[in-house]
Tab-separated table of C-alpha atoms and ligand atoms in Angstrom:
chain	number	residue	atom	x	y	z
A	1	MET	CA	71.739	138.858	93.040
A	2	LEU	CA	69.948	136.261	90.933
A	3	SER	CA	68.153	138.884	88.927
A	4	GLN	CA	71.389	140.708	88.306
A	5	ILE	CA	73.012	137.543	86.968
A	6	ILE	CA	70.111	136.896	84.615
A	7	GLN	CA	69.885	140.484	83.453
A	8	SER	CA	73.570	140.675	82.745
A	9	GLN	CA	73.302	137.556	80.577
A	10	ASN	CA	70.423	139.159	78.739
A	11	LYS	CA	69.973	136.206	76.411
A	12	ARG	CA	66.515	135.112	75.441
A	13	ALA	CA	64.687	132.048	76.721
A	14	VAL	CA	62.576	129.572	74.736
A	15	TYR	CA	59.260	128.052	75.829
A	16	ILE	CA	57.734	125.206	73.789
A	17	HIS	CA	54.182	124.042	74.455
A	18	ILE	CA	53.001	120.447	73.980
A	19	PRO	CA	49.242	120.585	74.609
A	20	PHE	CA	48.404	116.872	74.706
A	21	CYS	CA	47.331	115.008	77.847
A	22	GLU	CA	46.363	111.371	78.435
A	23	HIS	CA	43.750	112.516	80.929
A	24	ILE	CA	42.345	115.855	82.031
A	25	CYS	CA	42.887	116.865	85.661
A	26	TYR	CA	39.875	118.388	87.378
A	27	TYR	CA	41.643	121.607	88.362
A	28	CYS	CA	43.480	122.345	85.121
A	29	ASP	CA	42.903	125.365	82.908
A	30	PHE	CA	46.068	125.118	80.797
A	31	ASN	CA	45.745	124.973	77.027
A	32	LYS	CA	45.455	121.212	76.544
A	33	VAL	CA	43.481	118.505	74.722
A	34	TYR	CA	43.004	114.762	75.003
A	35	LEU	CA	45.860	113.037	73.261
A	36	GLU	CA	43.763	110.376	71.557
A	37	GLY	CA	43.046	111.104	67.903
A	38	GLN	CA	45.236	114.224	67.793
A	39	PRO	CA	47.638	114.877	64.875
A	40	VAL	CA	50.720	114.780	67.096
A	41	ASP	CA	53.256	114.059	64.318
A	42	GLU	CA	51.990	116.974	62.283
A	43	TYR	CA	51.928	119.161	65.395
A	44	VAL	CA	55.611	118.465	66.050
A	45	ASP	CA	56.517	119.099	62.407
A	46	LEU	CA	54.664	122.412	62.359
A	47	LEU	CA	56.021	123.426	65.755
A	48	VAL	CA	59.465	123.110	64.209
A	49	ARG	CA	58.232	125.133	61.234
A	50	GLU	CA	57.026	127.842	63.625
A	51	MET	CA	60.498	128.029	65.176
A	52	GLU	CA	62.074	128.263	61.730
A	53	LEU	CA	59.710	131.024	60.573
A	54	LYS	CA	60.072	133.054	63.753
A	55	THR	CA	63.841	132.813	64.016
A	56	ALA	CA	64.319	133.551	60.309
A	57	GLN	CA	62.766	136.973	61.035
A	58	ASP	CA	65.217	137.675	63.858
A	59	ARG	CA	68.390	136.059	62.563
A	60	VAL	CA	71.429	138.332	62.363
A	61	ASN	CA	73.924	137.394	59.598
A	62	HIS	CA	72.313	133.946	59.311
A	63	GLN	CA	73.713	133.101	62.756
A	64	LYS	CA	71.738	130.828	65.047
A	65	GLU	CA	70.694	132.622	68.212
A	66	THR	CA	72.186	131.432	71.484
A	67	VAL	CA	69.586	131.220	74.253
A	68	GLN	CA	69.913	130.945	78.013
A	69	SER	CA	67.211	128.342	78.606
A	70	ILE	CA	64.790	126.031	76.841
A	71	TYR	CA	61.653	124.772	78.562
A	72	ILE	CA	59.253	122.201	77.115
A	73	GLY	CA	55.977	122.347	79.040
A	74	GLY	CA	52.348	121.468	78.577
A	75	GLY	CA	49.989	119.811	78.559
A	76	THR	CA	52.094	116.747	79.032
A	77	PRO	CA	55.251	116.836	76.896
A	78	SER	CA	56.229	113.379	78.092
A	79	VAL	CA	53.403	111.797	76.045
A	80	LEU	CA	55.511	112.323	72.910
A	81	THR	CA	57.076	109.185	71.455
A	82	LEU	CA	60.838	108.824	71.230
A	83	GLY	CA	60.644	109.587	67.489
A	84	GLN	CA	58.571	112.725	68.067
A	85	PHE	CA	60.983	113.936	70.741
A	86	GLU	CA	63.920	113.335	68.438
A	87	ARG	CA	62.253	115.323	65.649
A	88	LEU	CA	61.564	118.156	68.098
A	89	PHE	CA	65.091	118.226	69.536
A	90	LYS	CA	66.645	118.338	66.072
A	91	GLY	CA	64.283	121.171	65.129
A	92	ILE	CA	65.207	123.115	68.270
A	93	TYR	CA	68.935	122.790	67.651
A	94	ASP	CA	68.515	123.767	63.996
A	95	CYS	CA	67.153	127.092	65.241
A	96	PHE	CA	68.971	127.735	68.525
A	97	ASN	CA	72.182	127.104	70.410
A	98	LEU	CA	71.886	126.656	74.145
A	99	GLN	CA	74.583	128.572	75.987
A	100	PRO	CA	77.169	126.275	77.652
A	101	ASP	CA	75.753	126.594	81.185
A	102	GLY	CA	72.165	126.920	79.877
A	103	GLU	CA	69.184	125.126	81.316
A	104	PHE	CA	67.063	122.694	79.263
A	105	THR	CA	63.962	121.544	81.161
A	106	ILE	CA	61.212	119.106	80.253
A	107	GLU	CA	58.041	118.629	82.282
A	108	MET	CA	57.237	114.992	82.949
A	109	ASN	CA	54.304	113.014	84.192
A	110	PRO	CA	55.496	110.210	86.549
A	111	ASN	CA	53.616	107.669	84.365
A	112	ASN	CA	55.786	108.455	81.345
A	113	VAL	CA	59.230	108.093	82.902
A	114	SER	CA	61.289	105.310	81.283
A	115	GLN	CA	64.984	104.576	80.838
A	116	GLU	CA	64.641	104.955	77.072
A	117	VAL	CA	63.171	108.446	77.185
A	118	LEU	CA	65.621	109.587	79.875
A	119	ALA	CA	68.553	108.311	77.791
A	120	LEU	CA	67.244	110.220	74.776
A	121	PHE	CA	66.936	113.398	76.874
A	122	LYS	CA	70.560	113.025	77.975
A	123	THR	CA	71.696	112.613	74.372
A	124	TYR	CA	70.034	115.891	73.420
A	125	GLY	CA	71.315	117.966	76.316
A	126	VAL	CA	68.223	118.047	78.534
A	127	ASN	CA	69.650	118.799	81.977
A	128	ARG	CA	66.599	119.511	84.156
A	129	LEU	CA	63.338	117.632	84.716
A	130	SER	CA	60.199	118.958	86.347
A	131	VAL	CA	57.875	116.193	87.523
A	132	GLY	CA	54.194	116.856	88.246
A	133	VAL	CA	53.440	114.844	91.392
A	134	GLN	CA	50.909	117.150	93.147
A	135	SER	CA	50.336	114.749	96.091
A	136	PHE	CA	51.558	111.415	97.443
A	137	ASP	CA	48.091	110.480	98.685
A	138	ASP	CA	46.593	107.865	96.329
A	139	ASP	CA	43.043	108.683	97.296
A	140	LEU	CA	43.535	112.388	96.760
A	141	LEU	CA	45.320	111.813	93.441
A	142	LYS	CA	42.210	110.038	92.152
A	143	ARG	CA	39.957	112.799	93.424
A	144	ILE	CA	41.861	115.438	91.454
A	145	GLY	CA	41.901	113.366	88.264
A	146	ARG	CA	45.529	112.247	88.244
A	147	THR	CA	46.276	108.718	87.064
A	148	HIS	CA	49.624	108.020	88.745
A	149	SER	CA	50.026	106.642	92.264
A	150	LYS	CA	52.473	107.354	95.082
A	151	SER	CA	54.536	104.265	94.226
A	152	VAL	CA	54.710	105.187	90.524
A	153	ALA	CA	55.909	108.676	91.454
A	154	ILE	CA	58.579	107.380	93.832
A	155	ASP	CA	59.756	104.872	91.233
A	156	ALA	CA	59.950	107.659	88.640
A	157	PHE	CA	62.410	109.580	90.834
A	158	HIS	CA	64.532	106.443	91.313
A	159	GLN	CA	64.709	106.001	87.554
A	160	ILE	CA	65.573	109.663	87.059
A	161	GLU	CA	68.386	109.378	89.593
A	162	ARG	CA	69.721	106.198	87.951
A	163	ALA	CA	69.732	107.970	84.598
A	164	GLY	CA	72.071	110.594	86.084
A	165	PHE	CA	69.820	113.682	86.296
A	166	ASP	CA	70.634	115.761	89.344
A	167	ASN	CA	68.727	118.974	88.566
A	168	VAL	CA	65.208	117.753	89.244
A	169	SER	CA	62.100	119.545	90.483
A	170	MET	CA	58.774	118.316	91.782
A	171	ASP	CA	55.398	120.091	91.691
A	172	LEU	CA	53.114	119.747	94.693
A	173	ILE	CA	49.674	121.279	95.317
A	174	PHE	CA	48.036	122.050	98.655
A	175	ARG	CA	44.477	123.121	99.567
A	176	LEU	CA	43.079	120.162	97.647
A	177	PRO	CA	39.456	119.123	98.284
A	178	HIS	CA	39.135	116.970	101.416
A	179	GLN	CA	42.834	117.529	102.222
A	180	SER	CA	43.659	117.756	105.917
A	181	ILE	CA	46.811	119.340	107.315
A	182	GLU	CA	48.034	115.878	108.318
A	183	GLN	CA	47.539	114.537	104.786
A	184	TYR	CA	49.403	117.467	103.322
A	185	GLN	CA	52.167	117.101	105.893
A	186	ALA	CA	52.581	113.447	104.889
A	187	SER	CA	52.998	114.458	101.217
A	188	LEU	CA	55.448	117.183	102.158
A	189	ASP	CA	57.468	114.710	104.254
A	190	THR	CA	57.592	112.214	101.386
A	191	ALA	CA	58.546	114.959	98.936
A	192	LEU	CA	61.432	116.105	101.127
A	193	SER	CA	62.565	112.526	101.798
A	194	ILE	CA	63.138	112.146	98.034
A	195	ASP	CA	65.699	114.895	98.530
A	196	LEU	CA	65.413	116.866	95.307
A	197	PRO	CA	67.245	120.169	94.836
A	198	HIS	CA	64.067	122.014	93.797
A	199	TYR	CA	60.353	122.069	94.648
A	200	SER	CA	57.447	124.106	93.232
A	201	VAL	CA	54.541	124.159	95.668
A	202	TYR	CA	51.252	125.819	94.749
A	203	SER	CA	47.965	126.478	96.444
A	204	LEU	CA	45.017	125.142	94.413
A	205	ILE	CA	43.459	127.909	92.346
A	206	LEU	CA	39.935	127.438	91.049
A	207	GLU	CA	39.910	128.511	87.441
A	208	ARG	CA	36.802	128.936	85.341
A	209	LYS	CA	35.828	126.106	82.997
A	210	THR	CA	37.424	123.430	85.201
A	211	VAL	CA	35.559	120.511	86.777
A	212	PHE	CA	36.455	121.851	90.225
A	213	TYR	CA	35.125	125.322	89.459
A	214	ASN	CA	31.766	123.873	88.444
A	215	LEU	CA	31.636	121.672	91.532
A	216	MET	CA	32.456	124.677	93.707
A	217	ARG	CA	29.572	126.621	92.171
A	218	LEU	CA	27.272	123.717	92.944
A	219	GLY	CA	28.524	123.741	96.539
A	220	LYS	CA	30.047	120.283	96.079
A	221	LEU	CA	33.734	121.013	96.543
A	222	PRO	CA	34.789	120.651	100.189
A	223	LEU	CA	37.925	122.775	100.240
A	224	PRO	CA	40.068	123.262	103.346
A	225	SER	CA	39.364	126.479	105.252
A	226	GLU	CA	41.400	129.634	104.726
A	227	ASP	CA	43.159	129.055	108.064
A	228	THR	CA	44.115	125.562	106.945
A	229	GLU	CA	45.453	126.920	103.675
A	230	VAL	CA	47.565	129.499	105.526
A	231	GLU	CA	48.898	126.775	107.813
A	232	MET	CA	49.804	124.573	104.814
A	233	PHE	CA	51.672	127.431	103.156
A	234	ALA	CA	53.425	128.364	106.423
A	235	ARG	CA	54.567	124.770	106.958
A	236	THR	CA	55.818	124.569	103.395
A	237	MET	CA	57.940	127.705	103.751
A	238	GLN	CA	59.261	126.720	107.166
A	239	GLN	CA	60.107	123.121	106.276
A	240	MET	CA	61.622	123.901	102.899
A	241	GLU	CA	63.957	126.453	104.505
A	242	ALA	CA	64.763	124.070	107.369
A	243	ASN	CA	65.783	121.504	104.732
A	244	GLY	CA	68.052	123.888	102.844
A	245	ARG	CA	65.627	124.731	100.006
A	246	HIS	CA	65.719	128.478	99.848
A	247	HIS	CA	62.370	130.187	99.260
A	248	TYR	CA	63.318	132.300	96.232
A	249	GLU	CA	59.891	132.904	94.656
A	250	ILE	CA	56.389	132.759	96.112
A	251	SER	CA	55.889	129.125	95.024
A	252	ASN	CA	59.471	127.971	94.456
A	253	TYR	CA	62.198	126.567	96.680
A	254	GLY	CA	65.678	125.449	95.683
A	255	LYS	CA	69.146	124.643	96.877
A	256	PRO	CA	71.565	127.450	95.962
A	257	GLY	CA	72.430	127.161	92.274
A	258	TYR	CA	69.298	125.131	91.459
A	259	GLU	CA	66.843	128.016	91.048
A	260	SER	CA	64.966	127.731	87.743
A	261	GLN	CA	66.832	129.952	85.294
A	262	HIS	CA	63.933	129.774	82.873
A	263	ASN	CA	61.315	130.959	85.347
A	264	LEU	CA	63.649	133.680	86.607
A	265	ALA	CA	63.740	134.950	83.028
A	266	TYR	CA	59.938	135.480	83.207
A	267	TRP	CA	60.086	137.263	86.557
A	268	ASN	CA	62.979	139.437	85.371
A	269	ARG	CA	61.184	140.281	82.114
A	270	VAL	CA	63.913	138.784	79.974
A	271	ASP	CA	62.765	138.260	76.369
A	272	TYR	CA	61.434	134.793	75.594
A	273	TYR	CA	59.969	133.015	72.606
A	274	GLY	CA	56.736	131.072	73.052
A	275	PHE	CA	56.194	128.278	70.509
A	276	GLY	CA	53.205	125.963	70.232
A	277	ALA	CA	49.430	126.196	70.543
A	278	GLY	CA	48.367	129.007	72.869
A	279	ALA	CA	51.962	129.835	73.851
A	280	HIS	CA	52.894	133.378	74.928
A	281	GLY	CA	56.111	135.225	74.206
A	282	LEU	CA	57.813	138.530	74.966
A	283	ILE	CA	60.216	139.865	72.343
A	284	ASN	CA	61.459	143.466	72.243
A	285	ASN	CA	58.629	144.588	74.537
A	286	VAL	CA	55.980	143.023	72.345
A	287	ARG	CA	53.867	140.446	74.145
A	288	TYR	CA	52.274	137.963	71.770
A	289	GLN	CA	50.041	134.945	72.034
A	290	ASN	CA	49.545	132.072	69.613
A	291	LEU	CA	46.211	130.658	68.545
A	292	GLY	CA	45.100	128.062	71.099
A	293	PRO	CA	42.906	125.363	69.519
A	294	ILE	CA	45.081	122.801	67.734
A	295	GLN	CA	43.612	123.190	64.245
A	296	HIS	CA	43.587	126.988	64.537
A	297	TYR	CA	47.255	126.836	65.442
A	298	LEU	CA	48.144	124.379	62.652
A	299	ASN	CA	46.237	126.073	59.814
A	300	PRO	CA	48.434	129.161	59.291
A	301	LEU	CA	51.569	127.061	59.691
A	302	ARG	CA	50.377	124.761	56.889
A	303	ASN	CA	50.577	127.917	54.753
A	304	HIS	CA	53.967	128.890	56.203
A	305	GLU	CA	52.459	131.707	58.259
A	306	LEU	CA	52.946	132.395	61.959
A	307	PRO	CA	49.960	131.368	64.133
A	308	ILE	CA	49.708	134.620	66.092
A	309	LEU	CA	46.396	135.356	67.797
A	310	GLU	CA	47.409	138.776	69.070
A	311	GLN	CA	50.441	140.904	69.756
A	312	ASN	CA	50.728	144.156	71.664
A	313	GLU	CA	53.597	146.501	72.076
A	314	LEU	CA	53.808	147.342	75.760
A	315	THR	CA	53.680	150.983	76.714
A	316	SER	CA	56.342	152.122	79.153
A	317	ARG	CA	53.596	152.316	81.791
A	318	GLN	CA	52.748	148.644	81.221
A	319	GLN	CA	56.418	147.724	81.386
A	320	MET	CA	56.718	149.508	84.740
A	321	GLU	CA	53.691	147.643	86.059
A	322	GLU	CA	55.172	144.350	84.932
A	323	PHE	CA	58.508	145.230	86.524
A	324	PHE	CA	56.817	145.248	89.937
A	325	PHE	CA	54.067	142.722	89.243
A	326	LEU	CA	56.551	140.055	88.161
A	327	GLY	CA	59.652	141.157	90.054
A	328	LEU	CA	57.988	141.172	93.471
A	329	ARG	CA	57.240	137.459	93.060
A	330	LYS	CA	60.922	136.931	93.870
A	331	MET	CA	61.658	136.873	97.573
A	332	GLU	CA	64.689	139.113	97.024
A	333	GLY	CA	62.266	141.713	95.651
A	334	VAL	CA	63.026	144.389	93.062
A	335	ASN	CA	65.999	146.655	92.591
A	336	PHE	CA	65.239	150.368	92.207
A	337	GLN	CA	68.455	151.054	90.308
A	338	THR	CA	67.449	148.496	87.663
A	339	PHE	CA	64.083	150.258	87.335
A	340	GLU	CA	65.750	153.618	86.946
A	341	GLN	CA	68.164	152.282	84.312
A	342	GLN	CA	65.326	150.733	82.339
A	343	PHE	CA	62.852	153.614	82.488
A	344	ASN	CA	64.978	156.731	83.034
A	345	GLN	CA	62.694	157.717	85.882
A	346	SER	CA	62.946	157.304	89.622
A	347	VAL	CA	60.714	154.785	91.360
A	348	ALA	CA	59.661	157.540	93.763
A	349	SER	CA	58.342	159.741	90.948
A	350	ILE	CA	55.875	157.018	89.929
A	351	TYR	CA	55.191	154.832	92.931
A	352	GLN	CA	56.053	156.738	96.139
A	353	GLU	CA	52.470	156.814	97.416
A	354	THR	CA	51.865	153.139	96.632
A	355	ILE	CA	55.077	152.096	98.333
A	356	ASP	CA	54.414	154.234	101.419
A	357	HIS	CA	50.947	152.745	101.743
A	358	LEU	CA	52.107	149.126	101.317
A	359	LYS	CA	54.865	149.683	103.872
A	360	HIS	CA	52.386	151.243	106.265
A	361	ILE	CA	50.106	148.192	106.108
A	362	GLU	CA	53.216	145.994	106.371
A	363	LEU	CA	52.845	144.088	103.120
A	364	ILE	CA	56.256	145.137	101.787
A	365	GLU	CA	59.548	146.127	103.369
A	366	SER	CA	62.729	147.905	102.309
A	367	THR	CA	65.877	146.103	101.227
A	368	ALA	CA	69.322	147.545	100.557
A	369	GLN	CA	68.414	147.783	96.846
A	370	GLY	CA	64.672	148.389	96.835
A	371	ILE	CA	61.653	146.585	98.246
A	372	LYS	CA	60.375	143.042	98.741
A	373	LEU	CA	57.282	141.316	100.088
A	374	SER	CA	57.126	141.251	103.882
A	375	PRO	CA	56.440	137.938	105.675
A	376	GLN	CA	52.722	138.901	105.737
A	377	GLY	CA	52.860	140.142	102.161
A	378	VAL	CA	53.854	136.675	100.940
A	379	TYR	CA	50.337	135.483	101.816
A	380	LEU	CA	48.710	138.438	100.065
A	381	GLY	CA	50.914	138.689	96.996
A	382	ASN	CA	48.064	139.421	94.591
A	383	ASP	CA	46.941	142.425	96.647
A	384	VAL	CA	50.479	143.805	96.538
A	385	PHE	CA	50.911	143.211	92.799
A	386	GLN	CA	47.615	144.880	91.968
A	387	ALA	CA	48.617	147.982	93.887
A	388	PHE	CA	51.291	148.584	91.223
A	389	LEU	CA	48.788	148.844	88.376
A	390	LEU	CA	48.771	152.481	87.292
A	391	GLU	CA	45.492	154.254	86.749
A	392	ASP	CA	44.776	155.707	83.313
B	1	SF4	S1	47.413	119.466	84.988
B	1	SF4	FE1	48.875	118.860	83.396
B	1	SF4	S2	48.386	116.698	83.016
B	1	SF4	FE2	46.614	117.551	84.091
B	1	SF4	S3	45.242	118.207	82.442
B	1	SF4	FE3	46.474	119.971	83.002
B	1	SF4	S4	48.163	119.987	81.572
B	1	SF4	FE4	47.233	117.923	81.497
């Protein structure tokens, strides 16, 4: 249902990347840099220039494009000053209209929440906030390199509520080093007691070039066992559902009507612009990526050129792979009729063997419209997604 709504809207989404952070978390492999000493004013100015250059290429009859969602992520977008935010918002609205029921999200660090910034967000039509909490255990927060505390996080949500935001999401992470099931349960309980309409809950992934990855290689990262991780995930799913937050994507839970429109656009392969250092986009079946390091990103823009690192037109085979790879992340699964409309081929003609095999080992199951992950498949999502990669 959700995917049908999004596909019928068929408007593009906009992602904007702010790569600055006041501290670097030990598990993070996003494109980010220490804030101190960075040319943030120039970055914001040239980010706006990037939007202008890109949209000038696509503009039909000089009309501004209307988009379904705008998402400012990072990094830590909330480190921008009020003046920098204002400059950015004006730049966004010079290039795009947000459709009347569109979603405008900003990621926030609990440390940066203030009445002033929330009031500014309201003025410029921001209607959804995503707050990176990760844990409510002060000790654990320090161990993962976060600088906020449980009380700061709770206070941030009170301020957000007072400012009149109702569409609010919280990020949590489980399988943290030294984390016991009881500790995780305490964080989950606190998270649910704050009573938000949406939660994103991830298992810690060890990415190369992070502090945690290096510690793991040195044998100095005491992670919970696999059984503990499974138990943490199982409790999350069970307790979110029991509290009315529907499990609609592997890591996402929301009250009906509060599912992230922007993220659904990714999983439904709706076109989206990616602006900012290292950002990715998908426009007319071309996936592109911007240059990542700040100066590399800024240099072409200083000369009024787009900062593209690479762009590739997807073959229809790659599009089919993505259809399953991304679409099966949604708990409702994928719709075979949509596939057939998009590719003029039946699912069976391409994937019958794969689907039979995955059903046989009980990682997927049939729905009225197609297939979805089975309850076991939810734990082994990556194995399922990889099975849809087509051999050359
Ligand atoms: S997790 Fe977020 S706040 Fe921490 S370093 Fe990464 S981008 Fe910055």
